[in-house]
PDB file of C-alpha atoms in Angstrom:
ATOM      1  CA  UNK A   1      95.039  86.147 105.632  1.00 88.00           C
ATOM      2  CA  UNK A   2      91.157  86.000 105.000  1.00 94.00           C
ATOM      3  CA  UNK A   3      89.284  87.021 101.897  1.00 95.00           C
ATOM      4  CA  UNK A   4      87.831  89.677 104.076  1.00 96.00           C
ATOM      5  CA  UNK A   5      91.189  90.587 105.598  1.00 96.00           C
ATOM      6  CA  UNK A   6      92.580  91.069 102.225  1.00 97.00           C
ATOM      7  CA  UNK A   7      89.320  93.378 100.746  1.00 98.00           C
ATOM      8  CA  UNK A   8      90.228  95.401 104.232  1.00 98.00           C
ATOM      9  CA  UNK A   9      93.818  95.730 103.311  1.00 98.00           C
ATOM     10  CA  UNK A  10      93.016  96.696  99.948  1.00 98.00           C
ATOM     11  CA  UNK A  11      90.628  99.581 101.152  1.00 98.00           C
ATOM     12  CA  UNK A  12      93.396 101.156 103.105  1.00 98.00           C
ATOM     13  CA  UNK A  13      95.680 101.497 100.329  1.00 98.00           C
ATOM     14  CA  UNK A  14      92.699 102.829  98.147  1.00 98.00           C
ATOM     15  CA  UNK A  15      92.263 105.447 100.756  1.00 97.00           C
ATOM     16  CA  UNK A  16      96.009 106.064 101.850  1.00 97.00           C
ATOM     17  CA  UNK A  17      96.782 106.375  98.265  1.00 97.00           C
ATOM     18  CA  UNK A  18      93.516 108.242  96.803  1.00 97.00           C
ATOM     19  CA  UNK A  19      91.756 109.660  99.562  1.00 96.00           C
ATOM     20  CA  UNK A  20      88.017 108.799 100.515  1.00 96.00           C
ATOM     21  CA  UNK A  21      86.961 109.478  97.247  1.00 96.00           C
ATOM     22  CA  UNK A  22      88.571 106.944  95.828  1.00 97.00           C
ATOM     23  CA  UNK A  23      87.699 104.523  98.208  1.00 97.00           C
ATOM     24  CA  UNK A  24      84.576 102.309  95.898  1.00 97.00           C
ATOM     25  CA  UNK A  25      83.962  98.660  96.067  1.00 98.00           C
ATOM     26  CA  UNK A  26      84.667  98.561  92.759  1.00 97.00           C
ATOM     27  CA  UNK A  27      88.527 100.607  93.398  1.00 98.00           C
ATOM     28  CA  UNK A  28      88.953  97.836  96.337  1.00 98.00           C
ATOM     29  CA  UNK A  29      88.356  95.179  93.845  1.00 98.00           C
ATOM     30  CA  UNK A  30      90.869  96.536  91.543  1.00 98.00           C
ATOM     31  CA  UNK A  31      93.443  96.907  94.307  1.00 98.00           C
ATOM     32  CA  UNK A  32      92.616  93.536  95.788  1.00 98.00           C
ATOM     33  CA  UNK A  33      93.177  91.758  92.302  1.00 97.00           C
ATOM     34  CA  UNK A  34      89.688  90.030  92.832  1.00 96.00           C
ATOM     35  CA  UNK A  35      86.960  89.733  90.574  1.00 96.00           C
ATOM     36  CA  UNK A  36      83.854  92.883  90.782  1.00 96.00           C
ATOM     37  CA  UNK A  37      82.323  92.365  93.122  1.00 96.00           C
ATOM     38  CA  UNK A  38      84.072  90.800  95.849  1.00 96.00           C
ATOM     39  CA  UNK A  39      83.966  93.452  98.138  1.00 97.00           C
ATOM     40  CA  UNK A  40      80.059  93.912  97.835  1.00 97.00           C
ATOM     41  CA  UNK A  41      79.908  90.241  98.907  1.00 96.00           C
ATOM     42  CA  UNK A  42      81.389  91.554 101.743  1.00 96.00           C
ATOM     43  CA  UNK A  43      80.630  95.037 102.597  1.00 97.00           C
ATOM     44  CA  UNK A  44      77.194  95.579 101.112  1.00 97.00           C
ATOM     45  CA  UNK A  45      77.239  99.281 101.784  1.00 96.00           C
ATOM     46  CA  UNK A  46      79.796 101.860 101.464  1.00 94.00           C
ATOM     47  CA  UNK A  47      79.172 102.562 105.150  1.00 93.00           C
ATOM     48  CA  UNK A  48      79.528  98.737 105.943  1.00 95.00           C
ATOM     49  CA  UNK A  49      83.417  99.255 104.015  1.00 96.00           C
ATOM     50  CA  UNK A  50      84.061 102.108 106.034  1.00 95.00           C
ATOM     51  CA  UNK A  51      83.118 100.663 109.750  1.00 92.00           C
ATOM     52  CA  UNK A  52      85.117  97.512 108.537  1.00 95.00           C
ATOM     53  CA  UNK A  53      88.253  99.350 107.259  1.00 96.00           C
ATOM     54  CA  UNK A  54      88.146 101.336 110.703  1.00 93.00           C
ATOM     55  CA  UNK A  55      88.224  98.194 112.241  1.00 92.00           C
ATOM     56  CA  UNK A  56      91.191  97.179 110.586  1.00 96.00           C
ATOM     57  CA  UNK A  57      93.184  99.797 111.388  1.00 95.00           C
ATOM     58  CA  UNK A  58      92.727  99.924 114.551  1.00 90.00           C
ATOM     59  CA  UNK A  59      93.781  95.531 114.402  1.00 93.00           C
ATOM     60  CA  UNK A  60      97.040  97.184 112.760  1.00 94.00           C
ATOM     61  CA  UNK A  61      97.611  99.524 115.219  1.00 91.00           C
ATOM     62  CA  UNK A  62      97.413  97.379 117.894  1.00 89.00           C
ATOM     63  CA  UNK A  63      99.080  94.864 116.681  1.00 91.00           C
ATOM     64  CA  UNK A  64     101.980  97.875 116.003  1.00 91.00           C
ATOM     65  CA  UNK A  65     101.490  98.590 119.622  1.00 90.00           C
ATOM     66  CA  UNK A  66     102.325  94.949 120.937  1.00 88.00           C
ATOM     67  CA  UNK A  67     105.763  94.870 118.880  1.00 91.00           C
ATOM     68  CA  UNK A  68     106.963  97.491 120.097  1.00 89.00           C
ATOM     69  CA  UNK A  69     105.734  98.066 123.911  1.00 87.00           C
ATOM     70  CA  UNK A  70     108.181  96.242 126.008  1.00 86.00           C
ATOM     71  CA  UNK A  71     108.181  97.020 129.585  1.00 88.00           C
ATOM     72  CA  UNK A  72     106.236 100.332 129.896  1.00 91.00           C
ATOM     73  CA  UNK A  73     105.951 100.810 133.613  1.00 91.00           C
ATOM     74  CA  UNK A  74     107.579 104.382 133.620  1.00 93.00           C
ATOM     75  CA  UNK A  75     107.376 107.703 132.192  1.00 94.00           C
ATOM     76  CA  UNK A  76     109.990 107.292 130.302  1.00 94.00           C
ATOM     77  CA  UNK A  77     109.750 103.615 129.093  1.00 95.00           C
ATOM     78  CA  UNK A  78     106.169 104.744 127.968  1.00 95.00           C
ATOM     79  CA  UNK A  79     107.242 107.572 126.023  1.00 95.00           C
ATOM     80  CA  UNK A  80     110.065 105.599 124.288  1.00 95.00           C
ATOM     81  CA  UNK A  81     107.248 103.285 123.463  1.00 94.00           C
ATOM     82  CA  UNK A  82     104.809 105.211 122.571  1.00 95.00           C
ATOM     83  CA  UNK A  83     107.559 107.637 120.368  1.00 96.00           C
ATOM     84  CA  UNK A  84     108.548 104.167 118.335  1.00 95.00           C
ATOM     85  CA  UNK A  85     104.491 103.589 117.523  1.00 95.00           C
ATOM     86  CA  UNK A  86     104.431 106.885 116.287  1.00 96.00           C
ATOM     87  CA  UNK A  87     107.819 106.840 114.203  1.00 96.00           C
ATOM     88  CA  UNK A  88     106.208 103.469 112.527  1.00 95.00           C
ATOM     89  CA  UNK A  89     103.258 105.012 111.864  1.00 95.00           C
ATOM     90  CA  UNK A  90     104.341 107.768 110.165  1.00 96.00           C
ATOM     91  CA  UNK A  91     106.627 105.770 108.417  1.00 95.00           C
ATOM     92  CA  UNK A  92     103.469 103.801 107.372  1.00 95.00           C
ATOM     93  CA  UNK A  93     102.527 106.697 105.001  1.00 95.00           C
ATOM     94  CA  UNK A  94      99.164 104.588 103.598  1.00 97.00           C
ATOM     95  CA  UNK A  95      98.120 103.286 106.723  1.00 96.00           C
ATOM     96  CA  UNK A  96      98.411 106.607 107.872  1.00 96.00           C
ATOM     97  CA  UNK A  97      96.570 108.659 105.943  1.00 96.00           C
ATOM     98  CA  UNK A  98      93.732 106.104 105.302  1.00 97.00           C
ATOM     99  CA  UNK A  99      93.280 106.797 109.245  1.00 94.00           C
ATOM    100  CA  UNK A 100      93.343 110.279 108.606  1.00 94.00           C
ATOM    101  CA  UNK A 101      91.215 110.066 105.575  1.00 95.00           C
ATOM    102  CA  UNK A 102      88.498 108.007 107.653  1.00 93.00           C
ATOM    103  CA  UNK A 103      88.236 111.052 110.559  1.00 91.00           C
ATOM    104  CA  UNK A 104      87.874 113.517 107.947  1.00 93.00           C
ATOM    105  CA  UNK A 105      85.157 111.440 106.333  1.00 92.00           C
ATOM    106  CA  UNK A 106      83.138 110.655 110.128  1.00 90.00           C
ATOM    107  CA  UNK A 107      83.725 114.315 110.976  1.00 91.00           C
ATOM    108  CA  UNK A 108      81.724 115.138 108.159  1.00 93.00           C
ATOM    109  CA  UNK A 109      79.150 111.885 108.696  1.00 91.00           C
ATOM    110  CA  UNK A 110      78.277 112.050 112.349  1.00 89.00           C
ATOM    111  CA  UNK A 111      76.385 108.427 111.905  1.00 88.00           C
ATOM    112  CA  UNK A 112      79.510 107.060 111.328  1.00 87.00           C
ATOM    113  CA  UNK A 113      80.874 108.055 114.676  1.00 89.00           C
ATOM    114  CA  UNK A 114      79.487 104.880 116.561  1.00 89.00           C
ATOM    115  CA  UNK A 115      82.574 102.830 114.962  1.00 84.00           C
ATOM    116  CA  UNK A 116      85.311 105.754 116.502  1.00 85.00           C
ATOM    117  CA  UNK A 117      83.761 105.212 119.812  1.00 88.00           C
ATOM    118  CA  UNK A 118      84.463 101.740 119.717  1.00 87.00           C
ATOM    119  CA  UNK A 119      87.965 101.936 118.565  1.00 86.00           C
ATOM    120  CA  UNK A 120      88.126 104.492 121.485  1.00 86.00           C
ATOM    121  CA  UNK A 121      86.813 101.838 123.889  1.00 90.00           C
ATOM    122  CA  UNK A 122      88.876  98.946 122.471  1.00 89.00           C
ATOM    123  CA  UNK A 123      91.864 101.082 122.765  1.00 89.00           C
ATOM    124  CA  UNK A 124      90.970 102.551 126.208  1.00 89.00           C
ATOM    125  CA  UNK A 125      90.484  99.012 127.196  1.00 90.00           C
ATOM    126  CA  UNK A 126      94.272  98.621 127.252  1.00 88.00           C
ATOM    127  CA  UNK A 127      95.648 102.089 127.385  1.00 91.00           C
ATOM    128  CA  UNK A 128      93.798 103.622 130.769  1.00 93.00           C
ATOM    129  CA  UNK A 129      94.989 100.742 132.514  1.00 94.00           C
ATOM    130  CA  UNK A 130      98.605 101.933 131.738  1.00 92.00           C
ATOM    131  CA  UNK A 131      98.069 105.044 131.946  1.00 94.00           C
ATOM    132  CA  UNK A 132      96.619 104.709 135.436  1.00 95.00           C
ATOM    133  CA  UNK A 133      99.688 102.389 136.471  1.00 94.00           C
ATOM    134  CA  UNK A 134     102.349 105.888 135.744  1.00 95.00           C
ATOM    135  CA  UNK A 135     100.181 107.823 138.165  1.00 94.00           C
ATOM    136  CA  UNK A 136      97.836 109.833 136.249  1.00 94.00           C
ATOM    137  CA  UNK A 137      95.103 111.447 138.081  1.00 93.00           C
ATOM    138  CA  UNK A 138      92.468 111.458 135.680  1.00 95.00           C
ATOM    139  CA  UNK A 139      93.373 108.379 133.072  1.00 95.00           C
ATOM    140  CA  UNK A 140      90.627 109.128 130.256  1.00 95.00           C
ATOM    141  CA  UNK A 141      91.106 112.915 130.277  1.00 95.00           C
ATOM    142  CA  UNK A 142      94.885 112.125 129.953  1.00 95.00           C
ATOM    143  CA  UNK A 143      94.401 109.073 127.916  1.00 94.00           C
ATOM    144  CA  UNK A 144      92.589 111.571 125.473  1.00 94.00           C
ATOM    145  CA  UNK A 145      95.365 114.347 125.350  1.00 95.00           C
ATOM    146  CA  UNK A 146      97.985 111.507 124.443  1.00 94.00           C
ATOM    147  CA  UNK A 147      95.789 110.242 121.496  1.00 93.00           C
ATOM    148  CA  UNK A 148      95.061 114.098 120.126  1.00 94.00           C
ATOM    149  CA  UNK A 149      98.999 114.725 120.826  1.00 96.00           C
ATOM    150  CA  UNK A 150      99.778 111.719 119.215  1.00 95.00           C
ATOM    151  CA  UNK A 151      97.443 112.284 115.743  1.00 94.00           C
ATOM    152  CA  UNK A 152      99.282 115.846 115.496  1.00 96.00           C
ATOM    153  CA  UNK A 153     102.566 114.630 116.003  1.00 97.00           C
ATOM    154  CA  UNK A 154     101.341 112.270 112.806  1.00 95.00           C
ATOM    155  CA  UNK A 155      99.822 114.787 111.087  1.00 95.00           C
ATOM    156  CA  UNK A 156     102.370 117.272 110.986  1.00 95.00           C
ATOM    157  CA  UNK A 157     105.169 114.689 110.517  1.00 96.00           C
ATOM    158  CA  UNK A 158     103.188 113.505 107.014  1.00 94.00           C
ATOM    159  CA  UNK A 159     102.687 117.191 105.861  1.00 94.00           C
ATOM    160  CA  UNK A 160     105.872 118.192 106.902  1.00 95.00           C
ATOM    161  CA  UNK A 161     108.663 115.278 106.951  1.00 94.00           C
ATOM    162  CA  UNK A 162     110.926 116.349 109.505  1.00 95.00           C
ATOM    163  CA  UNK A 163     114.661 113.628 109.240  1.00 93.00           C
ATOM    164  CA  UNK A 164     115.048 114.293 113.002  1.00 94.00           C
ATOM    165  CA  UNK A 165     111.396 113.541 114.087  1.00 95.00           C
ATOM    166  CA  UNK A 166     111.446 112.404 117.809  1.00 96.00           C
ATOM    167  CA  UNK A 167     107.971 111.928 118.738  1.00 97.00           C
ATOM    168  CA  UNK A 168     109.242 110.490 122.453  1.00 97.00           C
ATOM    169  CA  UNK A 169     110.859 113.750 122.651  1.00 96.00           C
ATOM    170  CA  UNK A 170     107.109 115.668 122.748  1.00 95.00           C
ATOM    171  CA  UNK A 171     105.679 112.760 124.793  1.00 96.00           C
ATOM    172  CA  UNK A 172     107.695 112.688 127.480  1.00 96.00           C
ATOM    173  CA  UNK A 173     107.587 116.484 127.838  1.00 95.00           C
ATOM    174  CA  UNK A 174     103.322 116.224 127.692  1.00 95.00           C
ATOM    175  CA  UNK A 175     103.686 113.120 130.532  1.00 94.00           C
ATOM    176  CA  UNK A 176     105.748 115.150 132.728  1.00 94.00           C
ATOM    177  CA  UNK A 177     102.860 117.574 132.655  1.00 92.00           C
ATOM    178  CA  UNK A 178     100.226 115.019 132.615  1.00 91.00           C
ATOM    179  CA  UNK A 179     101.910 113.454 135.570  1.00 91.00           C
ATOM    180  CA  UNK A 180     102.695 116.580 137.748  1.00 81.00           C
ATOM    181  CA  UNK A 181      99.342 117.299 138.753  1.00 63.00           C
TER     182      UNK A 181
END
């Protein structure tokens, strides 16, 4: 793991653990075990930290992604797929809610948006492709109702821990739909 790596990793357990207002250079330093002023050599800006850690997460996620999508050329492969990246996530708690914590934070900071779109794009890069390949008829459009159906199947599973979560449960019943039309 890189220096850099390790400041990123650092910043997401500031901000899964503490929120966004927690999340200082100094705070990263402190959770990185580096000297002050480490993450400044990095990240000169607050802003610069941010678009980095978003970054990151979305390397995490993907990386999540590849471990666990096998053979996703159905419905219902996909859905089991995509259910077990959602169980992991919200089993990730921190990881979690530093993603969380970050939308909150460009929802409220509309210059930071630019770094969403391009985790969009990366992620679209991959997904639509799939996406197309089970028949959708409009991949983005659908792409974009599995991502929002996703983040509140995360959402309400972290405010509200439920033992028999199935996420693949509420995705396959949203792909049947998706797919019908």
């Amino acid at each position: 793991m890189t220096r850099q790596q390790q400041v990123l990793d650092a910043a997401i357990r500031v901000l899964g653990t503490g929120g966004m207002r927690q999340l200082t250079h100094r705070a990263v330093d402190t959770e990185a075990g580096l000297p002050q002023g480490s993450t400044s050599n990095h990240f000169r800006t607050r802003d610069a930290l941010i678009g980095a850690v978003l970054g990151r997460l979305l390397e995490h996620e993907t990386a999540l992604w590849a471990s666990v999508a096998g053979d996703v050329a159905t419905p219902e492969a996909f859905a089991d797929a995509v259910g077990a990246l959602v169980e992991r996530l919200a089993e990730d708690r921190v990881l979690t809610l530093a993603r969380h914590a970050l939308f909150v934070e460009v929802a409220q900071r509309p210059e930071l948006r630019g770094d969403v779109d391009r985790a969009h794009r990366e992620i679209g890069s991959w997904a639509l492709p799939l996406i197309a390949g089970l028949g959708a008829a409009d991949p983005p459009a659908d792409l974009a109702l599995l991502l929002a159906v996703i983040d509140g199947l995360l959402a309400n599973q972290l405010a509200n821990p439920n033992p028999r979560f199935d996420p693949a449960a509420a995705l396959r019943t949203v792909l049947r739909g998706m797919l019908a039309g």
